[in-house]
mmCIF file of C-alpha atoms in Angstrom:
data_model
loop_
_atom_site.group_PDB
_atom_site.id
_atom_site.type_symbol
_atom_site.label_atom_id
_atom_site.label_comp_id
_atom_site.label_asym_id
_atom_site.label_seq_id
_atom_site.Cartn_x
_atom_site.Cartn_y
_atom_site.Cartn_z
ATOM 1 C CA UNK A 1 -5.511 -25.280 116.515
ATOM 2 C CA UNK A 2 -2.847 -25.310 119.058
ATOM 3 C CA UNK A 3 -0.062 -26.196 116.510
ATOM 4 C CA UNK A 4 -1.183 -23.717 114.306
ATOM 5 C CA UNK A 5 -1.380 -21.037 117.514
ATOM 6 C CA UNK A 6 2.496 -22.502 118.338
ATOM 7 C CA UNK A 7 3.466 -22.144 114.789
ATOM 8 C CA UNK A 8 2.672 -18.329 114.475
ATOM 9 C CA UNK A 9 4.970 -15.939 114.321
ATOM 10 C CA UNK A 10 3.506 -13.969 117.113
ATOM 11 C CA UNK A 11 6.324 -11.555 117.033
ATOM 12 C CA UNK A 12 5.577 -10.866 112.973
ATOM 13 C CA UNK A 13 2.033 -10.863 113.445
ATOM 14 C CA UNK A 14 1.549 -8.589 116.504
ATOM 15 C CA UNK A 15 4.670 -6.037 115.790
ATOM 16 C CA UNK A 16 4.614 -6.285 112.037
ATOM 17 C CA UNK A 17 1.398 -7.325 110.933
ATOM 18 C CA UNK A 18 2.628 -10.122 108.849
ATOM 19 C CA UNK A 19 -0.544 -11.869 108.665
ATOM 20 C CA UNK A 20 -2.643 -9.231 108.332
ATOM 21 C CA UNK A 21 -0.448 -7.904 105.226
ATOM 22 C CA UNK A 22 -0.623 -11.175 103.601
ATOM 23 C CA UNK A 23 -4.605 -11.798 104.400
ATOM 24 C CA UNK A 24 -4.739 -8.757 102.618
ATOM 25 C CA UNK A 25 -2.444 -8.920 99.898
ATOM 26 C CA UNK A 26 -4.963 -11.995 99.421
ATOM 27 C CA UNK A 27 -8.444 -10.541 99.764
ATOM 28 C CA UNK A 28 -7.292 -7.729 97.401
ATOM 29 C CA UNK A 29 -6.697 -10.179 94.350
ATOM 30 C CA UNK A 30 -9.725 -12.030 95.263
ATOM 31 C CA UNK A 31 -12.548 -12.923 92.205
ATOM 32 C CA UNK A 32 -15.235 -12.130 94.841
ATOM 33 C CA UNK A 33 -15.713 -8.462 95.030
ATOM 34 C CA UNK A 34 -17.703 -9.150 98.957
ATOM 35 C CA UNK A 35 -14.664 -10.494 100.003
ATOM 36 C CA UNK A 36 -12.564 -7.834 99.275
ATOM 37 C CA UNK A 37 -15.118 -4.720 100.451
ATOM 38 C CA UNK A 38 -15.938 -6.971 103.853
ATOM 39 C CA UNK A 39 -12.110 -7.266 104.557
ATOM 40 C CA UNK A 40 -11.309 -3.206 103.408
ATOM 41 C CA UNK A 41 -14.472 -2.338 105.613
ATOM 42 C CA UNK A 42 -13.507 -4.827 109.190
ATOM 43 C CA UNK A 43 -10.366 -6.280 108.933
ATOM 44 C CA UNK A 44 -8.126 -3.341 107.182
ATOM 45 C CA UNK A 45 -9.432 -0.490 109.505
ATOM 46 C CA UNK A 46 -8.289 -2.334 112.243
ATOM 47 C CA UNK A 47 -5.178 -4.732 111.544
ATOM 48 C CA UNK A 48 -4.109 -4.709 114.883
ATOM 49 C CA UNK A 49 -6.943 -6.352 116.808
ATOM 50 C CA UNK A 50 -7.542 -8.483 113.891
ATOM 51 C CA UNK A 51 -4.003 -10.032 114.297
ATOM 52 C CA UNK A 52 -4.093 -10.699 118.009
ATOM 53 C CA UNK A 53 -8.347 -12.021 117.427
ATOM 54 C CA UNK A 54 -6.684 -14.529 114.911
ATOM 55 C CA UNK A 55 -3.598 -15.564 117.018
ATOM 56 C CA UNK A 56 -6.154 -15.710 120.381
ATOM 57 C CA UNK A 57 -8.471 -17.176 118.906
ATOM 58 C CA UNK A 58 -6.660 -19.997 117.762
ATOM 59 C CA UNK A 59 -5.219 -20.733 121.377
ATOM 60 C CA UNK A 60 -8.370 -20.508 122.929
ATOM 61 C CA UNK A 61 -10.534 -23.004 120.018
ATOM 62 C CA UNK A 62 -7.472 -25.959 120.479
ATOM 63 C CA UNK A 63 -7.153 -24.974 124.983
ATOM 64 C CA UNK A 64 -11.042 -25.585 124.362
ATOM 65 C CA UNK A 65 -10.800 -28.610 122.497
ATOM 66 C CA UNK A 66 -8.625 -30.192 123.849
ATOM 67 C CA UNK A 67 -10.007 -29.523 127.556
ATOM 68 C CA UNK A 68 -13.190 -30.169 126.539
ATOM 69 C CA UNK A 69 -14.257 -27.162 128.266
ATOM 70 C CA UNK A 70 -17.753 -24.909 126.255
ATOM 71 C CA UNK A 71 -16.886 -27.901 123.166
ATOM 72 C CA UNK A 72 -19.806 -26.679 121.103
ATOM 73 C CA UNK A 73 -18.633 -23.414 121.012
ATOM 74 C CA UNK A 74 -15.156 -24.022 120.136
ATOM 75 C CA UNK A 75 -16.588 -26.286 117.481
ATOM 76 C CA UNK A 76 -18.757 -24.005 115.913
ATOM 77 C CA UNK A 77 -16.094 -21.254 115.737
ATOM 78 C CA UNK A 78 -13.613 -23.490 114.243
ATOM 79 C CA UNK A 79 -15.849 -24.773 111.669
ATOM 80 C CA UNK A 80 -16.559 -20.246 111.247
ATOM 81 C CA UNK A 81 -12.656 -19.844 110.868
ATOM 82 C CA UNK A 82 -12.188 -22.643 109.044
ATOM 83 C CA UNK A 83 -14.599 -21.736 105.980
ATOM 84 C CA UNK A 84 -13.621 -18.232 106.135
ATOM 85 C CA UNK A 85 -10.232 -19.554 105.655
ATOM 86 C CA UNK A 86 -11.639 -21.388 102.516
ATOM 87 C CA UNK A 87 -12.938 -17.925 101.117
ATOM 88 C CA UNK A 88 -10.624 -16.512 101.621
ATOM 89 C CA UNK A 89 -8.545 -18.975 99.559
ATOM 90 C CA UNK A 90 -11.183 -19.873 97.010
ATOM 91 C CA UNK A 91 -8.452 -19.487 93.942
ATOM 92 C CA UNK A 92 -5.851 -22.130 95.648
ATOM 93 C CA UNK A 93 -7.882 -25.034 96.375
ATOM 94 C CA UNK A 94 -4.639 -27.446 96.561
ATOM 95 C CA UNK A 95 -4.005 -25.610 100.129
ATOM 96 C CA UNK A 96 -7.254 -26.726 101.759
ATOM 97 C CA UNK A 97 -6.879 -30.564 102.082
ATOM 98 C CA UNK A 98 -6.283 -29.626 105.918
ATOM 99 C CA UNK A 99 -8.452 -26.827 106.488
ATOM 100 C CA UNK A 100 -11.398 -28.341 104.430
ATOM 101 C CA UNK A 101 -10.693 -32.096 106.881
ATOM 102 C CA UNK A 102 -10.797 -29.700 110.168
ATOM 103 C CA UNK A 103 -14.333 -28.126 108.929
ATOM 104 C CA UNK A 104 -15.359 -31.515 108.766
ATOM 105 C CA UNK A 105 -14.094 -32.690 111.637
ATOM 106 C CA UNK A 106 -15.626 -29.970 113.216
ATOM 107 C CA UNK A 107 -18.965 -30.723 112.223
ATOM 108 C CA UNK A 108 -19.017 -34.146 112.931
ATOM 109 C CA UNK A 109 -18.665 -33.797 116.740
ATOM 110 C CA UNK A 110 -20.907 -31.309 116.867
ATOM 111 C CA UNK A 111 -23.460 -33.427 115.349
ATOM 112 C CA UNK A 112 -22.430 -36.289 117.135
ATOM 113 C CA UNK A 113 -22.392 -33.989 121.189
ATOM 114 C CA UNK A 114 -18.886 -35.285 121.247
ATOM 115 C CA UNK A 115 -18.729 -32.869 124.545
ATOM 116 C CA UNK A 116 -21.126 -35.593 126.402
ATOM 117 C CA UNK A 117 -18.527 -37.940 127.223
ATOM 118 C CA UNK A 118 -15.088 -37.235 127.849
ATOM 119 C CA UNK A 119 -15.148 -33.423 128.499
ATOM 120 C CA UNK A 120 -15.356 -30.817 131.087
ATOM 121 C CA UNK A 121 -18.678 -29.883 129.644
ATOM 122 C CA UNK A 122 -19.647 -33.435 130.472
ATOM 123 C CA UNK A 123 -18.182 -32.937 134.510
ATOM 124 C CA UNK A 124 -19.868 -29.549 134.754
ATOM 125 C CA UNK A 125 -22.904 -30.634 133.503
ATOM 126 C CA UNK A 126 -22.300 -27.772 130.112
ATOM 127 C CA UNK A 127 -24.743 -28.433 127.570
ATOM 128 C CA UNK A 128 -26.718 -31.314 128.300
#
């Protein structure tokens, strides 16, 4: 999550609204018809705070990760963006080797309470 956060043209997505156009330019050619009324009726109305809740949320999912600090949480909204992400890209299924591996990923630690050990959550005592 934090390479993908460094990665981002913040500059195209926040002034621009790079990402946003393309999510859209996506989500309009989409075979599911829900995906592209749920993205005209939350994302399009607002591109804007869309962009920066994608960008931020990305920073704060890896910061939490790799801190260790409210784990579950981060996990369970990674493995959230992650298959939205695969919706999203339903027709090009030879881009989601990576995304499909992190939803995994993500669910394995949560199953296994990979925040009991080495984490933050662990020193605070977070989800016992």
């Amino acid at each position: 999550w934090l390479e993908s956060w460094r990665h981002k043209d913040k500059k195209g997505w926040f002034e621009r609204g790079t990402g946003i156009a393309w999510a859209a330019d996506v989500a309009g050619k989409h075979r599911w018809g829900v995906v592209r009324t749920g993205f005209r009726r939350v994302v399009e109305p607002r591109p804007k705070a869309m962009a920066y809740l994608v960008v931020y949320a990305e920073l704060a999912l890896g910061l939490g990760l790799v801190a260790g600090f409210l784990t579950p949480v981060a996990l369970v909204a990674g493995l959230l963006l992650n298959l939205l992400y695969l919706v999203l890209m339903i027709h090009d299924w030879a881009e989601q080797g990576q995304n499909a591996m992190m939803a995994l990923i993500s669910l394995v630690a949560l199953f296994a309470m990979a925040w009991q050990t080495w984490s933050l959550d662990s020193a605070l005592g977070l989800f016992p």
